Coordinates of C-alpha atoms and ligand atoms in Angstrom, one line a residue:
M18 CA 0.0 0.0 -0.2
G19 CA 1.4 3.2 -0.9
F20 CA 0.9 6.7 0.7
D21 CA 0.1 9.8 -1.5
D22 CA 3.0 11.6 0.0
S23 CA 2.5 15.2 -0.9
G24 CA 5.3 16.3 1.5
D25 CA 2.8 18.2 3.3
V26 CA 3.1 17.8 7.3
T27 CA -0.1 18.1 9.5
S28 CA 0.3 17.7 13.1
L29 CA -1.9 14.6 14.4
V30 CA -4.8 16.2 16.6
G31 CA -4.5 15.2 19.9
L32 CA -1.3 13.2 19.8
V33 CA 1.4 15.5 20.9
G34 CA 4.6 15.3 19.2
F35 CA 3.5 13.3 16.3
V36 CA 2.9 14.7 12.7
V37 CA 1.1 12.9 9.8
R38 CA 3.2 12.5 6.7
A39 CA 0.7 11.0 4.8
Q40 CA -2.7 9.6 4.7
V41 CA -4.8 6.9 2.6
H42 CA -8.1 5.5 2.7
D43 CA -8.0 1.7 1.3
G44 CA -12.0 1.6 1.2
E45 CA -12.3 0.3 4.8
Q46 CA -10.3 2.5 6.9
W47 CA -7.8 5.1 7.2
W48 CA -4.1 4.7 7.3
L49 CA -2.0 7.5 8.6
A50 CA 1.8 7.5 8.3
V51 CA 2.9 9.3 11.4
E52 CA 6.2 10.3 13.0
T53 CA 7.5 12.2 15.8
V54 CA 9.0 15.6 15.6
A55 CA 12.1 14.7 17.8
E56 CA 15.5 15.8 16.1
V57 CA 18.0 16.0 19.0
V58 CA 18.2 13.3 21.1
G59 CA 20.6 12.5 23.9
C60 CA 21.8 9.1 25.0
E61 CA 20.4 8.0 28.3
A62 CA 23.7 6.4 29.4
C63 CA 26.4 9.1 28.5
G64 CA 24.5 12.1 27.2
A65 CA 26.1 12.1 23.8
R66 CA 24.1 13.0 20.9
A67 CA 22.3 10.2 19.4
V68 CA 22.4 9.8 15.5
G69 CA 19.9 8.1 13.6
H70 CA 20.0 4.4 12.9
G71 CA 17.1 3.8 10.6
R72 CA 13.4 3.3 11.4
R73 CA 11.1 0.5 12.2
R74 CA 7.4 0.7 11.4
V75 CA 4.8 -0.4 13.9
K76 CA 1.1 -0.2 13.3
V77 CA -1.5 0.8 16.0
R78 CA -5.1 1.4 16.0
D79 CA -6.0 4.8 17.1
L80 CA -9.5 6.7 17.7
P81 CA -12.1 6.4 14.8
V82 CA -12.6 9.3 12.6
A83 CA -16.2 9.8 11.7
G84 CA -16.9 6.3 12.5
E85 CA -14.1 4.8 10.3
P86 CA -11.2 2.8 11.8
V87 CA -7.7 4.5 11.6
T88 CA -4.5 2.8 11.8
L89 CA -1.3 4.7 12.5
V90 CA 1.7 3.5 10.9
W91 CA 4.5 5.0 13.1
A92 CA 8.0 5.0 11.4
K93 CA 9.7 4.6 14.8
R94 CA 13.2 5.8 14.9
I95 CA 16.1 4.0 16.0
W96 CA 19.0 5.9 17.8
R97 CA 22.4 5.1 18.3
C98 CA 24.8 6.5 20.5
A99 CA 27.6 8.5 18.8
D100 CA 30.3 7.4 21.4
V101 CA 31.5 4.1 20.2
D102 CA 32.7 3.4 23.6
C103 CA 29.3 3.7 25.4
A104 CA 27.7 0.7 26.6
V105 CA 24.4 1.8 25.0
K106 CA 24.5 0.9 21.4
T107 CA 20.9 1.4 20.1
W108 CA 17.3 2.1 21.4
S109 CA 14.0 3.0 19.7
E110 CA 12.1 6.1 20.5
F111 CA 9.3 5.8 23.1
S112 CA 5.8 7.6 23.4
E113 CA 3.6 7.8 26.2
E114 CA 0.9 7.6 23.9
I115 CA 2.0 4.5 22.2
A116 CA 3.2 1.8 24.5
G117 CA 6.0 -0.7 23.4
R118 CA 4.4 -3.6 21.4
A119 CA 0.8 -2.0 21.8
V120 CA -1.8 -2.6 19.1
L121 CA -3.6 0.7 20.4
T122 CA -2.7 4.1 21.1
E123 CA -3.2 4.9 24.8
R124 CA -6.0 7.2 23.9
A125 CA -7.9 4.6 22.0
R126 CA -7.5 2.3 25.1
A127 CA -9.0 4.9 27.1
E128 CA -11.7 5.5 24.8
I129 CA -12.5 1.5 24.9
A130 CA -12.6 1.9 28.6
R131 CA -15.1 4.7 28.5
R132 CA -17.3 2.8 26.1
V133 CA -17.5 -0.3 28.1
G134 CA -17.8 1.5 31.4
P135 CA -20.2 4.6 31.5
G136 CA -21.1 3.8 28.0
E137 CA -22.3 0.3 28.9
E138 CA -21.4 -1.4 25.5
S139 CA -20.1 -4.8 25.5
V140 CA -16.5 -5.5 25.4
A141 CA -16.9 -7.9 22.4
G142 CA -18.8 -5.1 20.6
V143 CA -16.2 -2.5 21.4
A144 CA -13.3 -4.8 20.6
R145 CA -15.1 -5.5 17.1
S146 CA -15.4 -1.8 16.3
F147 CA -11.7 -1.3 17.1
G148 CA -10.7 -4.5 15.4
V149 CA -8.8 -6.0 18.4
A150 CA -9.3 -9.2 20.4
W151 CA -11.6 -9.3 23.2
S152 CA -8.9 -9.7 25.7
T153 CA -7.2 -6.5 24.2
A154 CA -10.0 -4.6 24.8
M155 CA -10.7 -5.8 28.4
E156 CA -6.9 -5.3 29.1
A157 CA -7.7 -1.7 28.3
V158 CA -10.6 -1.5 30.4
R159 CA -8.7 -2.6 33.3
D160 CA -5.7 -0.4 32.9
H161 CA -7.7 2.5 32.4
G162 CA -10.6 1.6 34.6
R163 CA -8.7 0.3 37.9
P164 CA -7.0 3.5 38.7
R165 CA -10.4 5.5 38.4
V166 CA -12.2 2.6 40.7
D167 CA -9.4 2.5 43.2
H168 CA -9.0 6.4 43.7
L169 CA -9.9 7.5 47.2
S170 CA -12.0 10.1 45.8
R171 CA -14.5 7.7 44.7
L172 CA -15.3 6.8 48.3
G173 CA -16.7 10.3 48.9
A174 CA -17.4 11.3 52.3
P175 CA -20.9 10.0 52.9
R176 CA -22.9 10.5 56.1
A177 CA -25.2 7.3 55.1
I178 CA -24.2 4.1 53.5
G179 CA -26.5 1.3 52.3
L180 CA -25.7 -2.3 52.3
D181 CA -27.7 -4.5 50.2
E182 CA -27.7 -8.2 49.1
T183 CA -28.1 -9.3 46.0
S184 CA -27.9 -12.8 44.2
W185 CA -25.3 -12.7 41.6
L186 CA -25.3 -16.2 39.8
A187 CA -27.9 -18.5 40.2
A188 CA -27.2 -22.0 41.5
T189 CA -25.4 -24.7 39.4
A190 CA -24.2 -28.2 39.7
T191 CA -21.1 -26.9 41.2
H192 CA -22.0 -23.8 43.4
P193 CA -25.1 -22.7 45.3
T194 CA -26.7 -19.3 44.5
L195 CA -23.9 -16.7 44.7
L196 CA -24.7 -13.6 46.6
V197 CA -22.9 -10.3 46.5
T198 CA -23.0 -7.3 49.0
G199 CA -23.6 -3.7 47.1
I200 CA -22.5 -1.0 49.4
V201 CA -23.8 2.4 48.2
D202 CA -23.3 6.0 49.2
L203 CA -26.6 7.0 50.1
D204 CA -25.8 10.9 50.0
R205 CA -24.7 11.0 46.4
G206 CA -27.0 7.8 45.3
Q207 CA -23.8 6.0 44.0
L208 CA -22.3 2.5 44.0
I209 CA -19.2 2.4 46.2
D210 CA -18.4 -1.3 45.8
V211 CA -19.4 -4.6 45.4
I212 CA -18.2 -7.6 47.6
P213 CA -18.4 -11.2 46.2
A214 CA -20.0 -12.3 49.6
R215 CA -22.5 -11.5 52.4
S216 CA -20.7 -12.5 55.6
A217 CA -19.8 -10.4 58.6
T218 CA -16.2 -11.1 58.0
A219 CA -16.3 -10.0 54.5
V220 CA -17.8 -6.6 55.1
E221 CA -15.6 -6.0 58.3
E222 CA -12.5 -6.6 55.9
W223 CA -13.7 -4.3 53.5
L224 CA -14.5 -1.5 56.3
D225 CA -11.1 -2.2 57.5
A226 CA -9.6 -1.3 54.1
K227 CA -11.1 2.2 54.3
P228 CA -9.6 5.5 56.0
T229 CA -10.6 5.8 59.6
R230 CA -11.9 9.2 58.7
W231 CA -14.0 7.9 55.9
S232 CA -15.6 5.3 58.4
A233 CA -15.9 7.8 61.3
G234 CA -18.1 10.1 59.0
I235 CA -20.6 7.6 58.5
Q236 CA -23.6 8.3 60.8
H237 CA -26.2 6.0 59.4
A238 CA -26.1 2.6 57.6
V239 CA -29.3 1.2 55.8
I240 CA -29.2 -2.6 55.7
D241 CA -31.3 -5.8 55.1
P242 CA -32.7 -7.3 58.2
Y243 CA -29.4 -9.6 58.1
Q244 CA -27.6 -10.0 61.4
P245 CA -24.0 -10.3 59.6
Y246 CA -24.3 -6.8 58.3
A247 CA -25.4 -5.5 61.8
T248 CA -22.8 -7.2 63.4
A249 CA -19.8 -6.1 61.1
L250 CA -21.3 -2.5 61.3
A251 CA -21.3 -2.6 65.0
N252 CA -17.7 -3.8 65.2
K253 CA -16.4 -1.6 62.6
V254 CA -18.3 1.6 62.5
P255 CA -19.9 1.6 66.2
N256 CA -21.2 5.3 65.8
A257 CA -23.3 4.7 62.7
K258 CA -27.0 4.1 63.6
L259 CA -28.8 1.2 61.7
V260 CA -31.7 1.9 59.6
V261 CA -33.5 -1.4 58.4
D262 CA -34.4 -1.0 54.7
H263 CA -38.2 -0.3 54.4
F264 CA -38.6 -2.6 51.1
H265 CA -37.1 -5.6 53.0
V266 CA -39.2 -5.2 55.9
I267 CA -42.4 -5.4 53.8
R268 CA -40.9 -8.4 51.9
L269 CA -40.5 -10.3 55.0
A270 CA -44.1 -9.8 55.7
N271 CA -45.0 -10.8 52.1
S272 CA -42.9 -13.9 52.3
A273 CA -44.4 -15.1 55.6
L274 CA -47.8 -14.7 53.9
D275 CA -46.7 -16.8 51.1
D276 CA -45.3 -19.5 53.1
I277 CA -48.8 -19.5 55.2
R278 CA -50.5 -19.9 51.7
R279 CA -48.3 -22.4 50.7
R280 CA -48.9 -24.5 53.9
V281 CA -52.6 -24.2 54.0
Q282 CA -52.8 -25.1 50.3
H283 CA -51.1 -28.4 51.1
D284 CA -52.9 -29.1 54.3
T285 CA -56.1 -28.5 52.5
L286 CA -55.5 -30.1 49.0
G287 CA -52.5 -32.3 49.6
H288 CA -50.7 -30.8 46.8
R289 CA -48.6 -27.8 45.6
G290 CA -50.8 -24.9 44.2
R291 CA -52.3 -25.6 40.7
K292 CA -54.3 -23.3 38.2
G293 CA -57.7 -23.3 39.4
D294 CA -56.9 -23.9 43.2
P295 CA -58.7 -21.2 45.2
L296 CA -55.5 -19.8 46.8
Y297 CA -53.5 -20.3 43.8
R298 CA -56.0 -18.0 42.1
I299 CA -55.3 -15.1 44.5
R300 CA -51.5 -15.7 45.2
R301 CA -50.5 -12.3 43.5
R302 CA -53.5 -10.3 44.8
L303 CA -52.8 -11.4 48.2
L304 CA -49.4 -9.6 48.0
M305 CA -50.8 -6.5 46.5
G306 CA -51.0 -3.3 48.6
H307 CA -54.6 -3.5 49.9
E308 CA -55.3 0.1 48.6
R309 CA -54.4 -1.1 45.0
L310 CA -57.0 -3.6 45.1
S311 CA -60.1 -2.6 43.6
A312 CA -63.5 -3.4 45.4
D313 CA -64.3 -6.1 43.0
G314 CA -60.7 -7.5 43.3
F315 CA -61.0 -7.8 47.0
E316 CA -64.3 -9.1 46.8
R317 CA -62.6 -12.1 44.9
V318 CA -60.0 -12.4 47.4
L319 CA -62.6 -12.8 50.2
M320 CA -64.7 -15.2 48.0
W321 CA -61.5 -17.5 47.4
L322 CA -60.3 -17.2 51.0
E323 CA -63.7 -18.7 52.0
R324 CA -63.3 -21.6 49.9
G325 CA -59.6 -22.4 50.5
D326 CA -58.7 -20.8 53.7
P327 CA -60.9 -22.8 56.4
D328 CA -59.2 -21.9 59.5
G329 CA -58.7 -18.1 58.3
E330 CA -54.9 -18.3 58.6
V331 CA -54.1 -16.8 55.2
A332 CA -56.7 -14.1 56.2
I333 CA -54.9 -13.2 59.2
G334 CA -51.4 -13.3 57.5
Y335 CA -52.8 -10.7 55.1
L336 CA -54.2 -8.7 57.9
A337 CA -50.7 -8.7 59.5
K338 CA -49.0 -7.6 56.3
E339 CA -51.4 -4.9 56.0
H340 CA -50.7 -3.6 59.6
L341 CA -46.9 -3.8 58.8
R342 CA -47.4 -1.7 55.8
A343 CA -49.5 0.7 57.8
V344 CA -46.6 1.3 60.0
Y345 CA -44.9 3.1 57.2
D346 CA -47.9 5.4 56.5
A347 CA -47.4 6.7 60.0
K348 CA -46.6 10.5 60.2
T349 CA -44.6 10.6 63.4
V350 CA -42.2 8.0 64.9
F351 CA -44.9 7.6 68.1
D352 CA -47.8 6.9 65.6
A353 CA -45.4 4.3 64.1
R354 CA -44.8 2.6 67.2
R355 CA -48.4 2.5 68.1
R356 CA -49.1 0.8 64.9
L357 CA -46.4 -1.8 65.5
I358 CA -48.0 -2.6 68.7
E359 CA -51.0 -3.4 66.8
F360 CA -49.1 -5.4 64.4
Y361 CA -47.7 -7.4 67.2
E362 CA -51.2 -8.0 68.6
V363 CA -52.5 -9.1 65.3
C364 CA -49.3 -11.8 65.2
D365 CA -49.5 -13.0 69.0
H366 CA -53.2 -13.5 68.7
A367 CA -53.3 -15.3 65.5
E368 CA -51.4 -18.5 66.8
V369 CA -50.0 -19.0 63.2
V370 CA -46.4 -20.3 63.3
E371 CA -45.2 -18.2 60.5
L372 CA -46.6 -15.0 62.3
T373 CA -45.3 -15.6 65.4
R374 CA -41.9 -16.0 63.7
L375 CA -42.5 -12.8 61.6
A376 CA -43.3 -10.7 64.9
K377 CA -40.2 -12.1 66.4
T378 CA -38.1 -11.1 63.7
I379 CA -39.7 -7.6 63.4
R380 CA -39.5 -7.1 67.4
R381 CA -35.7 -7.8 66.9
W382 CA -35.4 -5.1 64.4
Q383 CA -37.7 -2.6 66.0
T384 CA -35.3 0.1 66.9
P385 CA -33.4 0.5 63.5
L386 CA -37.1 -0.2 61.5
L387 CA -38.5 2.8 63.3
R388 CA -35.5 4.8 62.5
W389 CA -36.9 5.2 59.0
H390 CA -39.5 7.6 60.5
T391 CA -36.8 10.0 61.3
T392 CA -34.3 9.6 58.6
K393 CA -36.7 8.4 55.7
L394 CA -33.2 6.5 54.5
T395 CA -33.8 3.7 52.2
N396 CA -31.6 1.7 49.8
A397 CA -34.4 1.7 47.1
G398 CA -33.9 3.9 44.1
V399 CA -30.2 3.9 44.3
E400 CA -28.9 3.4 40.7
G401 CA -26.1 0.9 41.9
T402 CA -28.2 -1.5 43.5
N403 CA -31.0 -1.7 40.7
L404 CA -28.0 -1.9 38.0
I405 CA -26.5 -4.8 40.0
I406 CA -30.0 -6.7 39.4
K407 CA -30.3 -5.6 35.7
N408 CA -26.8 -6.6 35.1
I409 CA -27.2 -9.9 36.2
K410 CA -30.3 -10.5 34.1
R411 CA -28.3 -9.3 31.2
L412 CA -25.0 -10.6 31.3
G413 CA -23.8 -14.0 32.0
F414 CA -20.8 -13.6 33.9
G415 CA -18.7 -16.5 35.2
F416 CA -17.6 -16.4 38.9
T417 CA -14.0 -16.3 38.0
N418 CA -14.9 -12.9 36.2
F419 CA -15.9 -11.5 39.4
E420 CA -13.2 -8.7 39.1
N421 CA -14.4 -7.7 35.6
Y422 CA -18.2 -7.6 36.8
R423 CA -17.2 -5.4 39.7
L424 CA -15.0 -3.3 37.4
R425 CA -17.7 -2.9 34.8
L426 CA -20.3 -1.8 37.6
L427 CA -18.3 0.6 39.4
L428 CA -17.2 2.2 35.9
R429 CA -20.7 2.3 35.0
C430 CA -22.2 3.6 38.1
G431 CA -19.6 4.1 40.5
T432 CA -17.4 6.8 39.1
T433 CA -17.9 10.2 37.6
W434 CA -16.4 10.0 33.9
Q435 CA -15.0 13.2 32.8
T436 CA -14.2 13.0 29.1
R437 CA -11.5 15.1 27.7
A438 CA -13.3 17.9 25.8
A439 CA -12.7 17.7 22.0
P440 CA -10.6 21.0 20.8
S441 CA -13.3 23.2 19.5
I442 CA -12.8 24.5 15.7
R443 CA -12.7 27.9 16.6
A444 CA -9.9 27.7 18.9
R445 CA -7.9 26.3 16.1
Q446 CA -8.6 28.9 13.7
P447 CA -5.8 31.6 13.5
S448 CA -6.6 34.9 14.8
L449 CA -7.3 37.4 11.9
V450 CA -7.5 40.3 13.9
A451 CA -4.1 41.9 14.8
Ligands
LIG523 ZN1 25.8 6.6 25.0

């Protein structure tokens, strides 16, 4: 392939120290013949002036231009020390923009990291558009992403953090369902980290690795009603007050109600719920907020309960769930506490094993539960936690790739990504006014 070498030299926009000697489009991509402008170079060992010793051409992919791939053909200089006695014989020139043996310029690698990170494109797709291997693109994401993710400034200075457990990978023949803990900054609504475990030890180790000043600034921590989280926080950030996440409290009531329904279903009909079974018909309606049911819908609930719930156990479970939900409608913490007592009364008088257990759990978490009324803190609506869920569904990561997964997640929603502003055309126009 020959370049149309007109002899003109233009600087290569954005790559300091490089000039374009020639350019050609082969129908598929641009080829730019580039070289550095370095003329006077000293030997690193003795300082003697270096003399040219030929050139070696290397090809690297650069940023696309107007959507078309660009390959730079860099005529790399080989220098030789002029002093024949010097131990250093020859060396080739070096550029921060193009690493030795690289197939991509650094700015192209940074762009790959941006497109995979905040751009949320797949590694495979970006690799394809740059014409490089998946592993090459992923390496660029790691090299340019990790410093951002590891940077201490990313931790911020939250006064409230949230810990949220999410299933990451479904169980297979070789491992059980794998759970991860997402840690979010509730002040900024940003994901801080993901840990591939949900044990007290894992959270404690994570907290231990943080600067003391950072931990000391945390005043509130919102958690699932999950003892290991409470233990870890009590041990490592004892001054932080716990708040139990609203959503998870309601979920406890819903799952108790579901358990009752399944048990009664089995006790009365001797099999798991099937289409047409009274309780099976209303399984979703039972879990809906009462205010969302139409009069007609509630009528149906009552009708099927009459047929499928001989001892009124599902009905009392529904009532208990609604009482617990009502706690969150209270305007003051005093009213919330009063409503909670009503909930306990319903559970205590029901003599339904699932409700006894539920009331016991809620009593244990009562103080951090009622703290919602004074703080209004919740993990719901934090982009990071929602993204974990979304990503699990969309991407099939293997366990060995947890670090890649964490990196992608944090680049997407745990970092602020400042893109280098493109130089404006106006700024590059020569001034016409003297
Ligand atoms: Zn030398």
